[in-house]
C-alpha atoms as a PDB file:
ATOM      1  CA  MET A   1     -10.377  -7.454   3.553  1.00  0.00           C
ATOM      2  CA  ARG A   2      -9.543  -4.325   1.606  1.00  0.00           C
ATOM      3  CA  LEU A   3      -7.504  -4.820  -1.542  1.00  0.00           C
ATOM      4  CA  LEU A   4      -3.948  -3.364  -1.438  1.00  0.00           C
ATOM      5  CA  CYS A   5      -4.413  -1.509   1.857  1.00  0.00           C
ATOM      6  CA  CYS A   6      -1.913  -3.912   3.422  1.00  0.00           C
ATOM      7  CA  LEU A   7       0.527  -3.058   0.667  1.00  0.00           C
ATOM      8  CA  LEU A   8       0.238   0.650   1.409  1.00  0.00           C
ATOM      9  CA  THR A   9       1.226  -0.047   5.002  1.00  0.00           C
ATOM     10  CA  ALA A  10       4.190  -2.177   3.970  1.00  0.00           C
ATOM     11  CA  CYS A  11       5.443   0.551   1.675  1.00  0.00           C
ATOM     12  CA  LEU A  12       5.155   3.165   4.413  1.00  0.00           C
ATOM     13  CA  PHE A  13       7.624   1.284   6.580  1.00  0.00           C
ATOM     14  CA  LEU A  14       9.988   0.429   3.749  1.00  0.00           C
ATOM     15  CA  ALA A  15      10.824   4.118   3.710  1.00  0.00           C
ATOM     16  CA  GLN A  16      12.027   4.198   7.331  1.00  0.00           C
ATOM     17  CA  PRO A  17      15.764   3.473   7.760  1.00  0.00           C
ATOM     18  CA  LEU A  18      16.397   0.328   9.780  1.00  0.00           C
ATOM     19  CA  ALA A  19      18.968   2.104  11.886  1.00  0.00           C
ATOM     20  CA  ALA A  20      16.292   4.474  13.120  1.00  0.00           C
ATOM     21  CA  GLN A  21      14.696   1.644  15.075  1.00  0.00           C
ATOM     22  CA  ASP A  22      17.479   1.857  17.649  1.00  0.00           C
ATOM     23  CA  ALA A  23      17.531   5.652  17.807  1.00  0.00           C
ATOM     24  CA  PRO A  24      15.235   7.852  19.920  1.00  0.00           C
ATOM     25  CA  PRO A  25      11.949   8.454  18.035  1.00  0.00           C
ATOM     26  CA  PRO A  26      12.024  11.809  16.232  1.00  0.00           C
ATOM     27  CA  GLN A  27       9.640  14.595  17.094  1.00  0.00           C
ATOM     28  CA  VAL A  28       7.376  15.251  14.138  1.00  0.00           C
ATOM     29  CA  SER A  29       4.568  17.602  13.183  1.00  0.00           C
ATOM     30  CA  LYS A  30       1.546  17.095  10.940  1.00  0.00           C
ATOM     31  CA  ALA A  31       3.374  18.868   8.114  1.00  0.00           C
ATOM     32  CA  ASP A  32       6.350  16.511   8.575  1.00  0.00           C
ATOM     33  CA  ILE A  33       4.100  13.464   8.239  1.00  0.00           C
ATOM     34  CA  VAL A  34       2.297  14.852   5.179  1.00  0.00           C
ATOM     35  CA  ARG A  35       5.657  15.488   3.506  1.00  0.00           C
ATOM     36  CA  LEU A  36       6.836  11.982   4.414  1.00  0.00           C
ATOM     37  CA  LEU A  37       3.699  10.390   3.007  1.00  0.00           C
ATOM     38  CA  GLY A  38       4.137  12.288  -0.235  1.00  0.00           C
ATOM     39  CA  ARG A  39       7.815  11.406  -0.550  1.00  0.00           C
ATOM     40  CA  ILE A  40       8.093   7.741   0.330  1.00  0.00           C
ATOM     41  CA  PHE A  41       6.172   6.408  -2.646  1.00  0.00           C
ATOM     42  CA  THR A  42       8.759   7.744  -5.055  1.00  0.00           C
ATOM     43  CA  GLU A  43      11.437   5.515  -3.509  1.00  0.00           C
ATOM     44  CA  ASP A  44      12.892   2.710  -5.641  1.00  0.00           C
ATOM     45  CA  THR A  45      12.240   0.198  -2.868  1.00  0.00           C
ATOM     46  CA  VAL A  46       8.494   0.650  -3.289  1.00  0.00           C
ATOM     47  CA  ARG A  47       8.637  -0.082  -7.009  1.00  0.00           C
ATOM     48  CA  ASP A  48      10.901  -3.056  -6.394  1.00  0.00           C
ATOM     49  CA  ASP A  49       8.417  -4.465  -3.895  1.00  0.00           C
ATOM     50  CA  LEU A  50       5.573  -4.088  -6.385  1.00  0.00           C
ATOM     51  CA  VAL A  51       7.616  -5.963  -8.983  1.00  0.00           C
ATOM     52  CA  ARG A  52       8.264  -8.721  -6.432  1.00  0.00           C
ATOM     53  CA  LEU A  53       4.512  -9.027  -5.959  1.00  0.00           C
ATOM     54  CA  GLY A  54       3.930  -9.481  -9.675  1.00  0.00           C
ATOM     55  CA  PHE A  55       3.128  -6.001 -10.949  1.00  0.00           C
ATOM     56  CA  LYS A  56       4.516  -5.179 -14.372  1.00  0.00           C
ATOM     57  CA  ASP A  57       3.979  -2.933 -17.371  1.00  0.00           C
ATOM     58  CA  ARG A  58       0.859  -0.762 -17.160  1.00  0.00           C
ATOM     59  CA  ASN A  59      -0.352  -2.334 -13.900  1.00  0.00           C
ATOM     60  CA  LEU A  60       2.972  -1.489 -12.267  1.00  0.00           C
ATOM     61  CA  SER A  61       2.619   2.128 -13.336  1.00  0.00           C
ATOM     62  CA  LEU A  62      -0.961   2.212 -12.077  1.00  0.00           C
ATOM     63  CA  ALA A  63      -0.053   0.744  -8.680  1.00  0.00           C
ATOM     64  CA  THR A  64       2.819   3.178  -8.184  1.00  0.00           C
ATOM     65  CA  ALA A  65       0.658   6.119  -9.224  1.00  0.00           C
ATOM     66  CA  GLN A  66      -2.179   5.003  -6.941  1.00  0.00           C
ATOM     67  CA  MET A  67       0.048   5.086  -3.882  1.00  0.00           C
ATOM     68  CA  GLN A  68       1.232   8.554  -4.824  1.00  0.00           C
ATOM     69  CA  HIS A  69      -2.327   9.743  -5.473  1.00  0.00           C
ATOM     70  CA  ILE A  70      -3.593   8.568  -2.105  1.00  0.00           C
ATOM     71  CA  MET A  71      -0.653   9.830  -0.098  1.00  0.00           C
ATOM     72  CA  THR A  72      -0.372  13.187  -1.838  1.00  0.00           C
ATOM     73  CA  ASP A  73      -4.092  13.915  -1.776  1.00  0.00           C
ATOM     74  CA  PRO A  74      -4.280  16.844   0.673  1.00  0.00           C
ATOM     75  CA  VAL A  75      -7.514  15.686   2.288  1.00  0.00           C
ATOM     76  CA  VAL A  76      -6.471  12.054   2.715  1.00  0.00           C
ATOM     77  CA  ALA A  77      -2.867  12.785   3.704  1.00  0.00           C
ATOM     78  CA  GLY A  78      -3.984  15.419   6.201  1.00  0.00           C
ATOM     79  CA  TYR A  79      -6.466  13.018   7.763  1.00  0.00           C
ATOM     80  CA  ILE A  80      -3.893  10.219   8.024  1.00  0.00           C
ATOM     81  CA  ALA A  81      -1.366  12.612   9.555  1.00  0.00           C
ATOM     82  CA  ASP A  82      -3.909  13.663  12.195  1.00  0.00           C
ATOM     83  CA  GLN A  83      -4.654  10.030  13.001  1.00  0.00           C
ATOM     84  CA  ILE A  84      -0.974   9.136  13.260  1.00  0.00           C
ATOM     85  CA  LEU A  85      -0.369  12.025  15.666  1.00  0.00           C
ATOM     86  CA  ALA A  86      -3.382  10.952  17.696  1.00  0.00           C
ATOM     87  CA  PHE A  87      -1.740   7.570  18.348  1.00  0.00           C
ATOM     88  CA  ASN A  88       1.263   9.280  19.916  1.00  0.00           C
ATOM     89  CA  ALA A  89       0.238  12.492  21.579  1.00  0.00           C
ATOM     90  CA  ASP A  90       3.872  13.327  22.300  1.00  0.00           C
ATOM     91  CA  GLY A  91       4.461  13.806  18.548  1.00  0.00           C
ATOM     92  CA  THR A  92       6.635  10.741  18.012  1.00  0.00           C
ATOM     93  CA  LEU A  93       6.102   8.356  15.107  1.00  0.00           C
ATOM     94  CA  PRO A  94       3.646   5.543  15.861  1.00  0.00           C
ATOM     95  CA  GLY A  95       4.383   1.853  15.791  1.00  0.00           C
ATOM     96  CA  ALA A  96       3.457  -0.319  12.826  1.00  0.00           C
ATOM     97  CA  ASP A  97       0.078  -1.329  14.222  1.00  0.00           C
ATOM     98  CA  GLY A  98      -1.003   2.276  14.659  1.00  0.00           C
ATOM     99  CA  ALA A  99      -0.057   3.368  11.169  1.00  0.00           C
ATOM    100  CA  ARG A 100      -1.528   0.225   9.637  1.00  0.00           C
ATOM    101  CA  GLY A 101      -4.845   1.068  11.255  1.00  0.00           C
ATOM    102  CA  THR A 102      -4.926   4.572   9.811  1.00  0.00           C
ATOM    103  CA  LEU A 103      -4.130   3.438   6.260  1.00  0.00           C
ATOM    104  CA  TRP A 104      -6.715   0.698   6.286  1.00  0.00           C
ATOM    105  CA  GLY A 105      -9.233   2.682   8.278  1.00  0.00           C
ATOM    106  CA  VAL A 106      -9.562   5.723   6.026  1.00  0.00           C
ATOM    107  CA  ILE A 107     -10.648   3.523   3.100  1.00  0.00           C
ATOM    108  CA  ASP A 108     -12.760   1.218   5.250  1.00  0.00           C
ATOM    109  CA  SER A 109     -14.636   4.192   6.685  1.00  0.00           C
ATOM    110  CA  GLY A 110     -15.425   5.571   3.259  1.00  0.00           C
ATOM    111  CA  VAL A 111     -16.531   2.468   1.353  1.00  0.00           C
ATOM    112  CA  GLY A 112     -20.102   2.664   2.621  1.00  0.00           C
ATOM    113  CA  HIS A 113     -20.455   6.188   1.218  1.00  0.00           C
ATOM    114  CA  LEU A 114     -19.751   5.107  -2.361  1.00  0.00           C
ATOM    115  CA  PRO A 115     -22.611   5.330  -4.871  1.00  0.00           C
ATOM    116  CA  ILE A 116     -24.208   1.946  -5.450  1.00  0.00           C
ATOM    117  CA  ARG A 117     -22.555   1.310  -8.839  1.00  0.00           C
ATOM    118  CA  ASP A 118     -19.093   1.928  -7.393  1.00  0.00           C
ATOM    119  CA  LEU A 119     -19.893   0.043  -4.195  1.00  0.00           C
ATOM    120  CA  ARG A 120     -20.918  -3.010  -6.203  1.00  0.00           C
ATOM    121  CA  TYR A 121     -17.791  -2.793  -8.380  1.00  0.00           C
ATOM    122  CA  PHE A 122     -15.612  -2.519  -5.279  1.00  0.00           C
ATOM    123  CA  TYR A 123     -17.004  -5.779  -3.930  1.00  0.00           C
ATOM    124  CA  LEU A 124     -16.821  -7.468  -7.321  1.00  0.00           C
ATOM    125  CA  VAL A 125     -13.071  -6.893  -7.183  1.00  0.00           C
ATOM    126  CA  GLU A 126     -12.964  -8.139  -3.601  1.00  0.00           C
ATOM    127  CA  GLN A 127     -14.816 -11.248  -4.778  1.00  0.00           C
ATOM    128  CA  THR A 128     -12.304 -11.707  -7.583  1.00  0.00           C
ATOM    129  CA  VAL A 129      -9.455 -11.524  -5.075  1.00  0.00           C
ATOM    130  CA  LEU A 130     -11.053 -14.124  -2.780  1.00  0.00           C
ATOM    131  CA  ASN A 131     -11.799 -16.467  -5.690  1.00  0.00           C
ATOM    132  CA  ALA A 132      -8.219 -16.231  -6.992  1.00  0.00           C
ATOM    133  CA  MET A 133      -6.488 -16.867  -3.671  1.00  0.00           C
ATOM    134  CA  PRO A 134      -4.951 -20.273  -2.937  1.00  0.00           C
ATOM    135  CA  THR A 135      -7.436 -22.365  -0.966  1.00  0.00           C
ATOM    136  CA  ARG A 136      -5.422 -22.286   2.246  1.00  0.00           C
ATOM    137  CA  ASP A 137      -5.022 -18.513   2.236  1.00  0.00           C
ATOM    138  CA  CYS A 138      -8.672 -18.091   1.278  1.00  0.00           C
ATOM    139  CA  GLY A 139      -9.782 -20.235   4.199  1.00  0.00           C
ATOM    140  CA  LEU A 140      -7.588 -18.339   6.615  1.00  0.00           C
ATOM    141  CA  VAL A 141      -8.938 -15.013   5.329  1.00  0.00           C
ATOM    142  CA  VAL A 142     -12.530 -16.166   5.836  1.00  0.00           C
ATOM    143  CA  LYS A 143     -11.668 -17.256   9.393  1.00  0.00           C
ATOM    144  CA  ASP A 144      -9.770 -13.976   9.938  1.00  0.00           C
ATOM    145  CA  ARG A 145      -6.558 -15.851  10.687  1.00  0.00           C
ATOM    146  CA  LEU A 146      -4.260 -14.879   7.834  1.00  0.00           C
ATOM    147  CA  PRO A 147      -1.343 -12.817   9.203  1.00  0.00           C
ATOM    148  CA  PRO A 148      -1.285  -9.228   7.860  1.00  0.00           C
ATOM    149  CA  ALA A 149       1.978  -9.712   5.952  1.00  0.00           C
ATOM    150  CA  ARG A 150       0.626 -12.757   4.117  1.00  0.00           C
ATOM    151  CA  LEU A 151      -2.699 -11.038   3.464  1.00  0.00           C
ATOM    152  CA  SER A 152      -0.785  -8.128   1.971  1.00  0.00           C
ATOM    153  CA  ASP A 153       1.173 -10.372  -0.374  1.00  0.00           C
ATOM    154  CA  ALA A 154      -1.797 -12.542  -1.322  1.00  0.00           C
ATOM    155  CA  THR A 155      -4.103  -9.668  -2.202  1.00  0.00           C
ATOM    156  CA  ALA A 156      -1.411  -7.728  -4.032  1.00  0.00           C
ATOM    157  CA  ARG A 157      -0.451 -10.735  -6.156  1.00  0.00           C
ATOM    158  CA  VAL A 158      -4.061 -11.143  -7.250  1.00  0.00           C
ATOM    159  CA  ALA A 159      -4.389  -7.419  -7.947  1.00  0.00           C
ATOM    160  CA  ALA A 160      -1.271  -7.538 -10.087  1.00  0.00           C
ATOM    161  CA  ARG A 161      -3.025 -10.009 -12.407  1.00  0.00           C
ATOM    162  CA  LEU A 162      -6.215  -7.968 -12.872  1.00  0.00           C
ATOM    163  CA  ASN A 163      -6.751  -6.637 -16.353  1.00  0.00           C
ATOM    164  CA  THR A 164      -5.615  -3.041 -16.586  1.00  0.00           C
ATOM    165  CA  PRO A 165      -9.030  -1.369 -17.104  1.00  0.00           C
ATOM    166  CA  ALA A 166     -10.439  -3.259 -14.085  1.00  0.00           C
ATOM    167  CA  LEU A 167      -7.502  -2.223 -11.906  1.00  0.00           C
ATOM    168  CA  GLU A 168      -7.734   1.379 -13.066  1.00  0.00           C
ATOM    169  CA  GLN A 169     -11.455   1.517 -12.278  1.00  0.00           C
ATOM    170  CA  TYR A 170     -10.882  -0.076  -8.885  1.00  0.00           C
ATOM    171  CA  TYR A 171      -8.170   2.429  -8.015  1.00  0.00           C
ATOM    172  CA  ARG A 172     -10.463   5.332  -8.882  1.00  0.00           C
ATOM    173  CA  ILE A 173     -13.110   3.925  -6.555  1.00  0.00           C
ATOM    174  CA  GLN A 174     -10.550   3.237  -3.835  1.00  0.00           C
ATOM    175  CA  LEU A 175      -9.344   6.836  -3.920  1.00  0.00           C
ATOM    176  CA  ASP A 176     -12.937   8.093  -3.723  1.00  0.00           C
ATOM    177  CA  ALA A 177     -13.485   5.842  -0.703  1.00  0.00           C
ATOM    178  CA  ALA A 178     -10.368   7.252   0.958  1.00  0.00           C
ATOM    179  CA  ARG A 179     -11.629  10.804   0.424  1.00  0.00           C
ATOM    180  CA  PHE A 180     -15.040   9.919   1.820  1.00  0.00           C
ATOM    181  CA  GLY A 181     -13.389   8.255   4.797  1.00  0.00           C
ATOM    182  CA  ALA A 182     -11.363  11.379   5.477  1.00  0.00           C
ATOM    183  CA  THR A 183     -14.335  13.757   5.321  1.00  0.00           C
ATOM    184  CA  ARG A 184     -17.416  11.819   6.447  1.00  0.00           C
ATOM    185  CA  PRO A 185     -18.287   9.831   9.558  1.00  0.00           C
ATOM    186  CA  PRO A 186     -18.404   6.045   9.187  1.00  0.00           C
ATOM    187  CA  ILE A 187     -21.712   4.483   8.153  1.00  0.00           C
ATOM    188  CA  THR A 188     -23.764   3.265  11.103  1.00  0.00           C
ATOM    189  CA  MET A 189     -26.949   1.205  11.460  1.00  0.00           C
ATOM    190  CA  SER A 190     -29.303   0.498  14.300  1.00  0.00           C
ATOM    191  CA  ALA A 191     -29.190  -2.953  15.839  1.00  0.00           C
ATOM    192  CA  ALA A 192     -32.702  -3.624  14.542  1.00  0.00           C
ATOM    193  CA  ARG A 193     -31.744  -2.689  10.984  1.00  0.00           C
ATOM    194  CA  ILE A 194     -28.617  -4.849  11.129  1.00  0.00           C
ATOM    195  CA  GLU A 195     -30.723  -7.789  12.283  1.00  0.00           C
ATOM    196  CA  GLN A 196     -33.172  -7.265   9.398  1.00  0.00           C
ATOM    197  CA  ILE A 197     -30.408  -7.248   6.789  1.00  0.00           C
ATOM    198  CA  GLU A 198     -28.603 -10.211   8.344  1.00  0.00           C
ATOM    199  CA  THR A 199     -31.853 -12.161   8.239  1.00  0.00           C
ATOM    200  CA  MET A 200     -32.328 -11.254   4.580  1.00  0.00           C
ATOM    201  CA  ILE A 201     -28.794 -12.434   3.737  1.00  0.00           C
ATOM    202  CA  PHE A 202     -29.270 -15.634   5.746  1.00  0.00           C
ATOM    203  CA  ASN A 203     -32.506 -16.424   3.911  1.00  0.00           C
ATOM    204  CA  ALA A 204     -30.841 -15.879   0.531  1.00  0.00           C
ATOM    205  CA  LEU A 205     -27.934 -18.081   1.618  1.00  0.00           C
ATOM    206  CA  LEU A 206     -30.279 -20.759   2.932  1.00  0.00           C
ATOM    207  CA  SER A 207     -32.098 -20.788  -0.402  1.00  0.00           C
ATOM    208  CA  ARG A 208     -28.769 -21.465  -2.156  1.00  0.00           C
ATOM    209  CA  LEU A 209     -27.852 -24.207   0.295  1.00  0.00           C
ATOM    210  CA  GLU A 210     -31.192 -25.980  -0.086  1.00  0.00           C
ATOM    211  CA  LYS A 211     -30.461 -26.426  -3.801  1.00  0.00           C
ATOM    212  CA  ALA A 212     -26.850 -27.523  -3.394  1.00  0.00           C
ATOM    213  CA  GLU A 213     -25.781 -31.154  -3.181  1.00  0.00           C
ATOM    214  CA  ASN A 214     -23.492 -30.357  -0.265  1.00  0.00           C
ATOM    215  CA  GLY A 215     -25.919 -27.908   1.313  1.00  0.00           C
ATOM    216  CA  ALA A 216     -26.199 -29.704   4.649  1.00  0.00           C
ATOM    217  CA  SER A 217     -22.430 -29.954   4.974  1.00  0.00           C
ATOM    218  CA  MET A 218     -21.982 -26.314   4.029  1.00  0.00           C
ATOM    219  CA  LEU A 219     -24.594 -25.243   6.568  1.00  0.00           C
ATOM    220  CA  ARG A 220     -22.628 -27.039   9.275  1.00  0.00           C
ATOM    221  CA  THR A 221     -19.526 -25.169   8.123  1.00  0.00           C
ATOM    222  CA  PHE A 222     -21.287 -21.826   8.516  1.00  0.00           C
ATOM    223  CA  ALA A 223     -22.525 -22.850  11.955  1.00  0.00           C
ATOM    224  CA  ARG A 224     -18.970 -23.576  13.154  1.00  0.00           C
ATOM    225  CA  LEU A 225     -16.806 -21.546  10.822  1.00  0.00           C
ATOM    226  CA  ASP A 226     -14.013 -21.121  13.348  1.00  0.00           C
ATOM    227  CA  LYS A 227     -13.654 -24.921  13.573  1.00  0.00           C
ATOM    228  CA  ALA A 228     -13.796 -25.569   9.818  1.00  0.00           C
ATOM    229  CA  ASP A 229     -10.831 -26.700   7.755  1.00  0.00           C
ATOM    230  CA  ASN A 230      -9.471 -24.162   5.293  1.00  0.00           C
ATOM    231  CA  ARG A 231     -11.024 -25.782   2.231  1.00  0.00           C
ATOM    232  CA  SER A 232     -14.515 -25.756   3.767  1.00  0.00           C
ATOM    233  CA  ALA A 233     -14.116 -22.235   5.139  1.00  0.00           C
ATOM    234  CA  CYS A 234     -12.948 -20.981   1.745  1.00  0.00           C
ATOM    235  CA  ALA A 235     -15.927 -22.584  -0.007  1.00  0.00           C
ATOM    236  CA  ALA A 236     -18.272 -21.023   2.546  1.00  0.00           C
ATOM    237  CA  GLY A 237     -16.732 -17.579   2.132  1.00  0.00           C
ATOM    238  CA  ARG A 238     -16.907 -17.738  -1.642  1.00  0.00           C
ATOM    239  CA  LEU A 239     -20.533 -18.868  -1.495  1.00  0.00           C
ATOM    240  CA  PHE A 240     -21.386 -16.055   0.906  1.00  0.00           C
ATOM    241  CA  ILE A 241     -19.947 -13.273  -1.235  1.00  0.00           C
ATOM    242  CA  ASP A 242     -21.429 -14.841  -4.376  1.00  0.00           C
ATOM    243  CA  THR A 243     -24.841 -14.865  -2.715  1.00  0.00           C
ATOM    244  CA  VAL A 244     -24.592 -11.189  -1.859  1.00  0.00           C
ATOM    245  CA  MET A 245     -23.326 -10.270  -5.322  1.00  0.00           C
ATOM    246  CA  ASN A 246     -26.299 -12.082  -6.894  1.00  0.00           C
ATOM    247  CA  MET A 247     -28.864 -10.129  -4.886  1.00  0.00           C
ATOM    248  CA  GLN A 248     -30.825  -7.475  -6.709  1.00  0.00           C
ATOM    249  CA  GLY A 249     -31.720  -3.835  -6.226  1.00  0.00           C
ATOM    250  CA  ARG A 250     -32.251  -2.509  -2.733  1.00  0.00           C
ATOM    251  CA  ASP A 251     -31.574  -5.877  -1.107  1.00  0.00           C
ATOM    252  CA  GLN A 252     -28.056  -5.966  -2.519  1.00  0.00           C
ATOM    253  CA  HIS A 253     -27.414  -2.326  -1.668  1.00  0.00           C
ATOM    254  CA  ASP A 254     -28.428  -2.908   1.958  1.00  0.00           C
ATOM    255  CA  ALA A 255     -26.261  -6.027   2.165  1.00  0.00           C
ATOM    256  CA  LEU A 256     -23.215  -4.242   0.762  1.00  0.00           C
ATOM    257  CA  ILE A 257     -23.700  -1.312   3.127  1.00  0.00           C
ATOM    258  CA  LEU A 258     -23.785  -3.768   6.037  1.00  0.00           C
ATOM    259  CA  LEU A 259     -20.544  -5.382   4.827  1.00  0.00           C
ATOM    260  CA  SER A 260     -19.005  -1.902   4.645  1.00  0.00           C
ATOM    261  CA  ILE A 261     -19.558  -0.952   8.269  1.00  0.00           C
ATOM    262  CA  PRO A 262     -16.017  -0.680   9.742  1.00  0.00           C
END
């Protein structure tokens, strides 16, 4: 889950005329795509969609500006244009799945490069989003079963209710992550290092479960998360992220880096 990345994708396709779906795909260049990315977020339909999702006043202005900042940033826009062209080597516009991957991927790839203070803040906002979601949507997110359109709406509606300074700080970090994703290779770890960090997280989680009244039940949920009902899965997901966010020092940094591997 990456806050508002789904919304960026939705806005990209709002700008494409419906009639164009039946026409032959246009031939485009990198410069064409960069210009399109810079232009579409000034359209009234984008602002209307943000209002529908609950953005208003200063948060509405921030959300609109954030989309423009990301898609007019020369480094980020150039990277996304290259990725879009790579999906269709013949120079035609990609389908929705291809473009969605580029918009999510550039931020996902850069999160692990954030300095620890920003990395922790990024996941604090992600935790806030998960905690504020309706239980059913939360459970589906944890089980990776929430359809992209519903994930987009759910995360955006929570973001719209964040206090303005928190949203502004998050957007700054998100843009930094996008720039890192466009200029640096994704974070990687050896299998041995991943196993070490996973063991550390498991031990911290087990310590929490041993003290909880429903610890045994929750442990069974973790063991068969894909079979769990949405309420149990949501509780497990919230406990997991809370456990990571309550780690200290290097342990927390390592855990957050592991969560940030695309």
